[in-house]
Amino acid sequence: MTTEELKKITANQIVDARGTACPGPLLAAKKAIGDIESGEILEILSSDEGTKHDIPRWCEKMEHDFLGILEEDSYSRLFLKKA
Amino acid sequence: MNNEIENQILELQKKLGKLEKGTKDQLSMVVFSGDLDKILAAMIIATGAAAYDMKVKLFFTFWAISSLRDPRKSVSGKNFISKMFGVMLPKGRNKIKLSKMNMAGMGTAMIKGLMRKHNVASLDDMFKTAGELGIEINICEMSMNLMGFKAEEMIDYPHMNICGVATFLADASESKVQLFI
């Protein structure tokens, strides 16, 4: 997805994992994904650099659709669609 | 012709069933070291694996068992050597030390400060999360006895068992990932 497309997304759930280090954001995502339905969108806020590699890899394995990353000043917004 | 294909499918299903039974999406880890850094690594990998929906089974043995002691619990009826071991070995996960650069406790204190600064979860938090994620902790009975520990002085953890090497081997042989820390 392009940056413009990502900016238009309204996530069904946003989980704020800023200020936690590995594996905090991953565990937050795992917890939140249970609360949404298949096809819904989850947004993860993370200030941990490694999350940008971890979440796409996790999505690959769990068969969720990773949509992309939006960079903010001091954190990233990661979007995924639940399988 | 149709019958033949049907038979082949049945055969494949049987084989697939066996394969699925053979290796589960499971992580088995021997946690042997009782050092703070190594227990921390073990718990990060374990909780990470649980996020992958993997079943996680930790086999705590030898020095690692010290990290499972509950400092609030004391047990009676120990012999002299067991008591000595009990005094010499760290009483719980908040008393274990770094494997390197401990520097009489200064290094360990520093790393705990750095962990807070870098927002790394404490061992207390990690054990709590592990419990919530259903991570199994199995304690090796033989080494627990050898070190003079008793099951009654271990922490309250929702998925804890006392077992032997056969349990670990059965778990490990069914696991896709096996580690020794």
PDB file of C-alpha atoms in Angstrom:
ATOM      1  CA  MET A   1       0.000   0.000   0.000  1.00  0.00           C
ATOM      2  CA  THR A   2       1.212   3.521  -0.632  1.00  0.00           C
ATOM      3  CA  THR A   3       1.651   6.083   2.104  1.00  0.00           C
ATOM      4  CA  GLU A   4      -1.424   7.927   0.869  1.00  0.00           C
ATOM      5  CA  GLU A   5      -3.549   4.784   1.028  1.00  0.00           C
ATOM      6  CA  LEU A   6      -2.264   3.948   4.516  1.00  0.00           C
ATOM      7  CA  LYS A   7      -3.104   7.430   5.752  1.00  0.00           C
ATOM      8  CA  LYS A   8      -6.735   6.919   4.748  1.00  0.00           C
ATOM      9  CA  ILE A   9      -7.112   3.730   6.786  1.00  0.00           C
ATOM     10  CA  THR A  10      -9.284   3.771   9.882  1.00  0.00           C
ATOM     11  CA  ALA A  11      -8.258   0.788  11.945  1.00  0.00           C
ATOM     12  CA  ASN A  12     -10.849  -1.300  13.789  1.00  0.00           C
ATOM     13  CA  GLN A  13      -8.495  -1.380  16.735  1.00  0.00           C
ATOM     14  CA  ILE A  14      -5.373   0.544  17.694  1.00  0.00           C
ATOM     15  CA  VAL A  15      -2.912  -0.892  20.143  1.00  0.00           C
ATOM     16  CA  ASP A  16      -0.357   1.439  21.670  1.00  0.00           C
ATOM     17  CA  ALA A  17       2.862  -0.433  22.417  1.00  0.00           C
ATOM     18  CA  ARG A  18       5.074   2.659  22.486  1.00  0.00           C
ATOM     19  CA  GLY A  19       7.609   2.572  25.251  1.00  0.00           C
ATOM     20  CA  THR A  20       7.929  -1.207  25.332  1.00  0.00           C
ATOM     21  CA  ALA A  21      10.920  -3.115  23.995  1.00  0.00           C
ATOM     22  CA  CYS A  22      11.065  -6.501  22.277  1.00  0.00           C
ATOM     23  CA  PRO A  23       8.926  -8.611  22.627  1.00  0.00           C
ATOM     24  CA  GLY A  24       6.407  -6.039  24.007  1.00  0.00           C
ATOM     25  CA  PRO A  25       4.915  -4.831  20.704  1.00  0.00           C
ATOM     26  CA  LEU A  26       4.655  -8.391  19.364  1.00  0.00           C
ATOM     27  CA  LEU A  27       2.853  -9.547  22.495  1.00  0.00           C
ATOM     28  CA  ALA A  28       0.554  -6.521  22.327  1.00  0.00           C
ATOM     29  CA  ALA A  29      -0.269  -7.386  18.698  1.00  0.00           C
ATOM     30  CA  LYS A  30      -0.889 -11.023  19.569  1.00  0.00           C
ATOM     31  CA  LYS A  31      -3.272  -9.971  22.343  1.00  0.00           C
ATOM     32  CA  ALA A  32      -5.135  -7.418  20.221  1.00  0.00           C
ATOM     33  CA  ILE A  33      -5.555  -9.681  17.196  1.00  0.00           C
ATOM     34  CA  GLY A  34      -7.790 -11.912  19.295  1.00  0.00           C
ATOM     35  CA  ASP A  35     -10.211  -9.034  19.816  1.00  0.00           C
ATOM     36  CA  ILE A  36     -10.911  -8.322  16.140  1.00  0.00           C
ATOM     37  CA  GLU A  37     -12.669 -10.272  13.408  1.00  0.00           C
ATOM     38  CA  SER A  38     -11.176 -11.696  10.243  1.00  0.00           C
ATOM     39  CA  GLY A  39     -10.792  -8.974   7.598  1.00  0.00           C
ATOM     40  CA  GLU A  40     -10.648  -6.184  10.186  1.00  0.00           C
ATOM     41  CA  ILE A  41      -7.641  -3.921  10.502  1.00  0.00           C
ATOM     42  CA  LEU A  42      -5.274  -3.623  13.439  1.00  0.00           C
ATOM     43  CA  GLU A  43      -2.918  -0.705  13.905  1.00  0.00           C
ATOM     44  CA  ILE A  44       0.120  -1.063  16.158  1.00  0.00           C
ATOM     45  CA  LEU A  45       2.001   1.936  17.502  1.00  0.00           C
ATOM     46  CA  SER A  46       5.600   1.117  18.339  1.00  0.00           C
ATOM     47  CA  SER A  47       8.743   3.051  19.152  1.00  0.00           C
ATOM     48  CA  ASP A  48      10.878  -0.089  18.947  1.00  0.00           C
ATOM     49  CA  GLU A  49      12.966  -0.259  15.738  1.00  0.00           C
ATOM     50  CA  GLY A  50      12.957  -4.069  15.609  1.00  0.00           C
ATOM     51  CA  THR A  51       9.160  -4.164  15.463  1.00  0.00           C
ATOM     52  CA  LYS A  52       9.328  -2.984  11.847  1.00  0.00           C
ATOM     53  CA  HIS A  53      10.982  -6.283  10.928  1.00  0.00           C
ATOM     54  CA  ASP A  54       9.206  -8.439  13.470  1.00  0.00           C
ATOM     55  CA  ILE A  55       5.577  -7.616  12.726  1.00  0.00           C
ATOM     56  CA  PRO A  56       5.793  -8.232   8.933  1.00  0.00           C
ATOM     57  CA  ARG A  57       7.538 -11.582   9.599  1.00  0.00           C
ATOM     58  CA  TRP A  58       4.931 -12.465  12.199  1.00  0.00           C
ATOM     59  CA  CYS A  59       2.130 -11.614   9.741  1.00  0.00           C
ATOM     60  CA  GLU A  60       3.737 -13.847   7.106  1.00  0.00           C
ATOM     61  CA  LYS A  61       3.749 -16.804   9.474  1.00  0.00           C
ATOM     62  CA  MET A  62       0.297 -16.140  10.919  1.00  0.00           C
ATOM     63  CA  GLU A  63      -1.082 -15.421   7.413  1.00  0.00           C
ATOM     64  CA  HIS A  64      -2.309 -11.938   8.297  1.00  0.00           C
ATOM     65  CA  ASP A  65      -2.076  -9.376   5.536  1.00  0.00           C
ATOM     66  CA  PHE A  66       0.616  -6.830   6.390  1.00  0.00           C
ATOM     67  CA  LEU A  67      -0.429  -3.514   4.864  1.00  0.00           C
ATOM     68  CA  GLY A  68       2.516  -1.239   5.609  1.00  0.00           C
ATOM     69  CA  ILE A  69       4.215   1.225   7.906  1.00  0.00           C
ATOM     70  CA  LEU A  70       3.693   4.943   8.459  1.00  0.00           C
ATOM     71  CA  GLU A  71       6.584   6.746  10.122  1.00  0.00           C
ATOM     72  CA  GLU A  72       5.825   9.411  12.703  1.00  0.00           C
ATOM     73  CA  ASP A  73       8.367  11.564  14.537  1.00  0.00           C
ATOM     74  CA  SER A  74       9.277   9.208  17.346  1.00  0.00           C
ATOM     75  CA  TYR A  75       7.338   6.054  16.514  1.00  0.00           C
ATOM     76  CA  SER A  76       5.900   3.930  13.714  1.00  0.00           C
ATOM     77  CA  ARG A  77       2.337   2.978  12.845  1.00  0.00           C
ATOM     78  CA  LEU A  78       2.038  -0.574  11.519  1.00  0.00           C
ATOM     79  CA  PHE A  79      -1.102  -1.777   9.770  1.00  0.00           C
ATOM     80  CA  LEU A  80      -2.307  -5.304   9.235  1.00  0.00           C
ATOM     81  CA  LYS A  81      -5.469  -7.073   8.171  1.00  0.00           C
ATOM     82  CA  LYS A  82      -6.454 -10.153  10.152  1.00  0.00           C
ATOM     83  CA  ALA A  83      -6.589 -13.413   8.193  1.00  0.00           C
TER      84      ALA A  83
ATOM     85  CA  MET B   1      -9.919 -44.830 -12.067  1.00  0.00           C
ATOM     86  CA  ASN B   2     -11.894 -42.755  -9.557  1.00  0.00           C
ATOM     87  CA  ASN B   3     -11.414 -45.432  -6.971  1.00  0.00           C
ATOM     88  CA  GLU B   4      -7.677 -45.319  -7.457  1.00  0.00           C
ATOM     89  CA  ILE B   5      -7.545 -41.568  -6.918  1.00  0.00           C
ATOM     90  CA  GLU B   6      -9.730 -41.915  -3.861  1.00  0.00           C
ATOM     91  CA  ASN B   7      -7.367 -44.513  -2.436  1.00  0.00           C
ATOM     92  CA  GLN B   8      -4.392 -42.287  -3.124  1.00  0.00           C
ATOM     93  CA  ILE B   9      -6.070 -39.386  -1.350  1.00  0.00           C
ATOM     94  CA  LEU B  10      -6.836 -41.586   1.632  1.00  0.00           C
ATOM     95  CA  GLU B  11      -3.225 -42.721   1.745  1.00  0.00           C
ATOM     96  CA  LEU B  12      -1.989 -39.116   1.592  1.00  0.00           C
ATOM     97  CA  GLN B  13      -4.371 -38.078   4.364  1.00  0.00           C
ATOM     98  CA  LYS B  14      -3.011 -40.862   6.531  1.00  0.00           C
ATOM     99  CA  LYS B  15       0.571 -39.761   5.905  1.00  0.00           C
ATOM    100  CA  LEU B  16      -0.309 -36.138   6.556  1.00  0.00           C
ATOM    101  CA  GLY B  17      -1.924 -37.117   9.838  1.00  0.00           C
ATOM    102  CA  LYS B  18       1.276 -38.852  10.890  1.00  0.00           C
ATOM    103  CA  LEU B  19       3.397 -35.860   9.897  1.00  0.00           C
ATOM    104  CA  GLU B  20       1.202 -33.461  11.844  1.00  0.00           C
ATOM    105  CA  LYS B  21       1.436 -35.663  14.870  1.00  0.00           C
ATOM    106  CA  GLY B  22       5.209 -35.951  14.443  1.00  0.00           C
ATOM    107  CA  THR B  23       6.147 -32.306  14.773  1.00  0.00           C
ATOM    108  CA  LYS B  24       3.862 -29.756  16.333  1.00  0.00           C
ATOM    109  CA  ASP B  25       4.198 -26.031  16.174  1.00  0.00           C
ATOM    110  CA  GLN B  26       5.932 -26.246  19.510  1.00  0.00           C
ATOM    111  CA  LEU B  27       9.081 -24.933  21.185  1.00  0.00           C
ATOM    112  CA  SER B  28      10.905 -27.007  23.757  1.00  0.00           C
ATOM    113  CA  MET B  29      13.678 -25.345  25.642  1.00  0.00           C
ATOM    114  CA  VAL B  30      16.093 -26.641  28.242  1.00  0.00           C
ATOM    115  CA  VAL B  31      16.744 -23.775  30.645  1.00  0.00           C
ATOM    116  CA  PHE B  32      19.938 -24.871  32.396  1.00  0.00           C
ATOM    117  CA  SER B  33      21.756 -21.641  33.316  1.00  0.00           C
ATOM    118  CA  GLY B  34      20.792 -19.665  36.347  1.00  0.00           C
ATOM    119  CA  ASP B  35      22.266 -16.399  35.093  1.00  0.00           C
ATOM    120  CA  LEU B  36      20.095 -13.309  34.782  1.00  0.00           C
ATOM    121  CA  ASP B  37      21.050 -12.669  31.145  1.00  0.00           C
ATOM    122  CA  LYS B  38      20.335 -16.244  30.083  1.00  0.00           C
ATOM    123  CA  ILE B  39      17.014 -16.528  31.934  1.00  0.00           C
ATOM    124  CA  LEU B  40      16.043 -13.223  30.352  1.00  0.00           C
ATOM    125  CA  ALA B  41      16.907 -14.521  26.863  1.00  0.00           C
ATOM    126  CA  ALA B  42      14.966 -17.726  27.534  1.00  0.00           C
ATOM    127  CA  MET B  43      11.866 -15.810  28.647  1.00  0.00           C
ATOM    128  CA  ILE B  44      11.991 -13.380  25.684  1.00  0.00           C
ATOM    129  CA  ILE B  45      12.233 -16.258  23.199  1.00  0.00           C
ATOM    130  CA  ALA B  46       9.508 -18.199  25.030  1.00  0.00           C
ATOM    131  CA  THR B  47       6.987 -15.332  25.116  1.00  0.00           C
ATOM    132  CA  GLY B  48       7.859 -14.422  21.512  1.00  0.00           C
ATOM    133  CA  ALA B  49       7.155 -18.001  20.428  1.00  0.00           C
ATOM    134  CA  ALA B  50       3.811 -17.894  22.230  1.00  0.00           C
ATOM    135  CA  ALA B  51       2.952 -14.823  20.144  1.00  0.00           C
ATOM    136  CA  TYR B  52       3.431 -17.105  17.131  1.00  0.00           C
ATOM    137  CA  ASP B  53       0.747 -19.343  18.632  1.00  0.00           C
ATOM    138  CA  MET B  54       3.414 -21.938  19.326  1.00  0.00           C
ATOM    139  CA  LYS B  55       2.971 -24.175  22.316  1.00  0.00           C
ATOM    140  CA  VAL B  56       5.935 -23.498  24.601  1.00  0.00           C
ATOM    141  CA  LYS B  57       7.427 -25.941  27.077  1.00  0.00           C
ATOM    142  CA  LEU B  58      10.344 -24.918  29.258  1.00  0.00           C
ATOM    143  CA  PHE B  59      12.362 -27.588  31.020  1.00  0.00           C
ATOM    144  CA  PHE B  60      14.094 -25.960  34.012  1.00  0.00           C
ATOM    145  CA  THR B  61      17.058 -27.903  35.282  1.00  0.00           C
ATOM    146  CA  PHE B  62      20.174 -27.416  37.451  1.00  0.00           C
ATOM    147  CA  TRP B  63      21.134 -23.776  38.145  1.00  0.00           C
ATOM    148  CA  ALA B  64      18.043 -22.393  36.434  1.00  0.00           C
ATOM    149  CA  ILE B  65      15.822 -23.834  39.172  1.00  0.00           C
ATOM    150  CA  SER B  66      17.130 -21.145  41.564  1.00  0.00           C
ATOM    151  CA  SER B  67      15.238 -18.576  39.509  1.00  0.00           C
ATOM    152  CA  LEU B  68      11.967 -20.367  40.270  1.00  0.00           C
ATOM    153  CA  ARG B  69      12.371 -20.172  44.064  1.00  0.00           C
ATOM    154  CA  ASP B  70       9.874 -18.026  45.891  1.00  0.00           C
ATOM    155  CA  PRO B  71      11.724 -15.844  48.434  1.00  0.00           C
ATOM    156  CA  ARG B  72       8.607 -15.675  50.625  1.00  0.00           C
ATOM    157  CA  LYS B  73       8.412 -19.418  51.072  1.00  0.00           C
ATOM    158  CA  SER B  74      10.547 -21.417  53.424  1.00  0.00           C
ATOM    159  CA  VAL B  75      10.443 -25.144  53.926  1.00  0.00           C
ATOM    160  CA  SER B  76      11.460 -27.204  56.875  1.00  0.00           C
ATOM    161  CA  GLY B  77      12.875 -30.669  57.125  1.00  0.00           C
ATOM    162  CA  LYS B  78      15.991 -30.110  55.024  1.00  0.00           C
ATOM    163  CA  ASN B  79      19.270 -31.766  55.907  1.00  0.00           C
ATOM    164  CA  PHE B  80      22.468 -29.769  56.538  1.00  0.00           C
ATOM    165  CA  ILE B  81      23.836 -29.915  52.985  1.00  0.00           C
ATOM    166  CA  SER B  82      20.486 -28.987  51.442  1.00  0.00           C
ATOM    167  CA  LYS B  83      20.267 -26.047  53.824  1.00  0.00           C
ATOM    168  CA  MET B  84      23.783 -24.953  52.822  1.00  0.00           C
ATOM    169  CA  PHE B  85      22.848 -25.140  49.142  1.00  0.00           C
ATOM    170  CA  GLY B  86      19.709 -23.190  49.887  1.00  0.00           C
ATOM    171  CA  VAL B  87      21.738 -20.410  51.493  1.00  0.00           C
ATOM    172  CA  MET B  88      24.448 -20.342  48.817  1.00  0.00           C
ATOM    173  CA  LEU B  89      22.147 -20.320  45.798  1.00  0.00           C
ATOM    174  CA  PRO B  90      20.090 -17.278  44.784  1.00  0.00           C
ATOM    175  CA  LYS B  91      16.629 -17.199  46.272  1.00  0.00           C
ATOM    176  CA  GLY B  92      14.474 -16.356  43.285  1.00  0.00           C
ATOM    177  CA  ARG B  93      14.613 -14.549  39.964  1.00  0.00           C
ATOM    178  CA  ASN B  94      15.354 -11.162  41.533  1.00  0.00           C
ATOM    179  CA  LYS B  95      18.537 -12.466  43.146  1.00  0.00           C
ATOM    180  CA  ILE B  96      20.187 -14.042  40.106  1.00  0.00           C
ATOM    181  CA  LYS B  97      23.272 -12.390  38.615  1.00  0.00           C
ATOM    182  CA  LEU B  98      24.779 -11.661  35.228  1.00  0.00           C
ATOM    183  CA  SER B  99      26.985 -14.389  33.720  1.00  0.00           C
ATOM    184  CA  LYS B 100      29.580 -11.767  32.811  1.00  0.00           C
ATOM    185  CA  MET B 101      30.561  -8.383  34.235  1.00  0.00           C
ATOM    186  CA  ASN B 102      28.738  -8.978  37.494  1.00  0.00           C
ATOM    187  CA  MET B 103      31.464  -6.985  39.342  1.00  0.00           C
ATOM    188  CA  ALA B 104      30.262  -7.937  42.817  1.00  0.00           C
ATOM    189  CA  GLY B 105      26.680  -7.076  41.920  1.00  0.00           C
ATOM    190  CA  MET B 106      27.416  -3.690  40.372  1.00  0.00           C
ATOM    191  CA  GLY B 107      27.029  -4.994  36.814  1.00  0.00           C
ATOM    192  CA  THR B 108      23.735  -6.685  37.644  1.00  0.00           C
ATOM    193  CA  ALA B 109      22.373  -3.509  39.236  1.00  0.00           C
ATOM    194  CA  MET B 110      23.493  -1.533  36.195  1.00  0.00           C
ATOM    195  CA  ILE B 111      21.851  -3.890  33.715  1.00  0.00           C
ATOM    196  CA  LYS B 112      18.589  -3.710  35.670  1.00  0.00           C
ATOM    197  CA  GLY B 113      18.786   0.083  35.436  1.00  0.00           C
ATOM    198  CA  LEU B 114      19.481  -0.145  31.711  1.00  0.00           C
ATOM    199  CA  MET B 115      16.562  -2.535  31.241  1.00  0.00           C
ATOM    200  CA  ARG B 116      14.253   0.021  32.826  1.00  0.00           C
ATOM    201  CA  LYS B 117      15.740   2.771  30.665  1.00  0.00           C
ATOM    202  CA  HIS B 118      15.255   0.738  27.484  1.00  0.00           C
ATOM    203  CA  ASN B 119      11.783  -0.393  28.544  1.00  0.00           C
ATOM    204  CA  VAL B 120      12.741  -4.064  28.644  1.00  0.00           C
ATOM    205  CA  ALA B 121      10.187  -5.911  30.747  1.00  0.00           C
ATOM    206  CA  SER B 122      11.427  -7.140  34.118  1.00  0.00           C
ATOM    207  CA  LEU B 123      11.602 -10.851  34.886  1.00  0.00           C
ATOM    208  CA  ASP B 124       8.582 -10.394  37.166  1.00  0.00           C
ATOM    209  CA  ASP B 125       6.540  -9.076  34.237  1.00  0.00           C
ATOM    210  CA  MET B 126       7.860 -11.770  31.921  1.00  0.00           C
ATOM    211  CA  PHE B 127       6.880 -14.631  34.203  1.00  0.00           C
ATOM    212  CA  LYS B 128       3.428 -13.075  34.594  1.00  0.00           C
ATOM    213  CA  THR B 129       3.032 -12.771  30.804  1.00  0.00           C
ATOM    214  CA  ALA B 130       4.329 -16.314  30.334  1.00  0.00           C
ATOM    215  CA  GLY B 131       1.657 -17.579  32.711  1.00  0.00           C
ATOM    216  CA  GLU B 132      -1.058 -15.692  30.827  1.00  0.00           C
ATOM    217  CA  LEU B 133       0.166 -17.094  27.504  1.00  0.00           C
ATOM    218  CA  GLY B 134      -0.027 -20.652  28.794  1.00  0.00           C
ATOM    219  CA  ILE B 135       3.704 -21.301  28.690  1.00  0.00           C
ATOM    220  CA  GLU B 136       4.470 -24.529  30.515  1.00  0.00           C
ATOM    221  CA  ILE B 137       7.287 -24.712  33.046  1.00  0.00           C
ATOM    222  CA  ASN B 138       8.505 -28.202  33.822  1.00  0.00           C
ATOM    223  CA  ILE B 139      11.007 -28.634  36.624  1.00  0.00           C
ATOM    224  CA  CYS B 140      13.508 -31.462  36.503  1.00  0.00           C
ATOM    225  CA  GLU B 141      12.853 -33.407  39.657  1.00  0.00           C
ATOM    226  CA  MET B 142      16.281 -35.030  39.797  1.00  0.00           C
ATOM    227  CA  SER B 143      18.248 -31.777  39.751  1.00  0.00           C
ATOM    228  CA  MET B 144      15.762 -30.108  42.094  1.00  0.00           C
ATOM    229  CA  ASN B 145      16.399 -32.849  44.643  1.00  0.00           C
ATOM    230  CA  LEU B 146      20.121 -32.785  43.975  1.00  0.00           C
ATOM    231  CA  MET B 147      20.291 -29.104  44.839  1.00  0.00           C
ATOM    232  CA  GLY B 148      18.217 -29.644  47.924  1.00  0.00           C
ATOM    233  CA  PHE B 149      15.181 -27.716  46.731  1.00  0.00           C
ATOM    234  CA  LYS B 150      11.621 -28.741  47.414  1.00  0.00           C
ATOM    235  CA  ALA B 151       8.587 -28.269  45.206  1.00  0.00           C
ATOM    236  CA  GLU B 152       6.912 -26.284  48.018  1.00  0.00           C
ATOM    237  CA  GLU B 153       9.448 -23.457  47.769  1.00  0.00           C
ATOM    238  CA  MET B 154       8.839 -22.823  44.058  1.00  0.00           C
ATOM    239  CA  ILE B 155       6.869 -19.806  42.812  1.00  0.00           C
ATOM    240  CA  ASP B 156       3.118 -19.933  42.243  1.00  0.00           C
ATOM    241  CA  TYR B 157       2.859 -20.391  38.503  1.00  0.00           C
ATOM    242  CA  PRO B 158      -0.297 -21.553  36.712  1.00  0.00           C
ATOM    243  CA  HIS B 159       1.316 -24.164  34.450  1.00  0.00           C
ATOM    244  CA  MET B 160       4.047 -25.826  36.452  1.00  0.00           C
ATOM    245  CA  ASN B 161       4.892 -29.502  36.692  1.00  0.00           C
ATOM    246  CA  ILE B 162       7.622 -31.535  38.314  1.00  0.00           C
ATOM    247  CA  CYS B 163       8.888 -34.142  35.890  1.00  0.00           C
ATOM    248  CA  GLY B 164      11.822 -36.068  34.512  1.00  0.00           C
ATOM    249  CA  VAL B 165      13.921 -36.279  31.387  1.00  0.00           C
ATOM    250  CA  ALA B 166      11.364 -38.506  29.647  1.00  0.00           C
ATOM    251  CA  THR B 167       8.854 -35.642  29.632  1.00  0.00           C
ATOM    252  CA  PHE B 168      11.409 -33.328  28.089  1.00  0.00           C
ATOM    253  CA  LEU B 169      12.368 -35.879  25.434  1.00  0.00           C
ATOM    254  CA  ALA B 170       8.740 -36.565  24.546  1.00  0.00           C
ATOM    255  CA  ASP B 171       8.068 -32.817  24.277  1.00  0.00           C
ATOM    256  CA  ALA B 172      11.268 -32.126  22.336  1.00  0.00           C
ATOM    257  CA  SER B 173      10.712 -34.925  19.843  1.00  0.00           C
ATOM    258  CA  GLU B 174       7.320 -33.419  19.004  1.00  0.00           C
ATOM    259  CA  SER B 175       8.669 -29.872  18.718  1.00  0.00           C
ATOM    260  CA  LYS B 176       9.751 -28.032  15.605  1.00  0.00           C
ATOM    261  CA  VAL B 177      12.178 -25.937  17.612  1.00  0.00           C
ATOM    262  CA  GLN B 178      14.409 -27.115  20.430  1.00  0.00           C
ATOM    263  CA  LEU B 179      16.847 -24.948  22.345  1.00  0.00           C
ATOM    264  CA  PHE B 180      19.292 -25.286  25.208  1.00  0.00           C
ATOM    265  CA  ILE B 181      20.122 -22.189  27.207  1.00  0.00           C
TER     266      ILE B 181
END
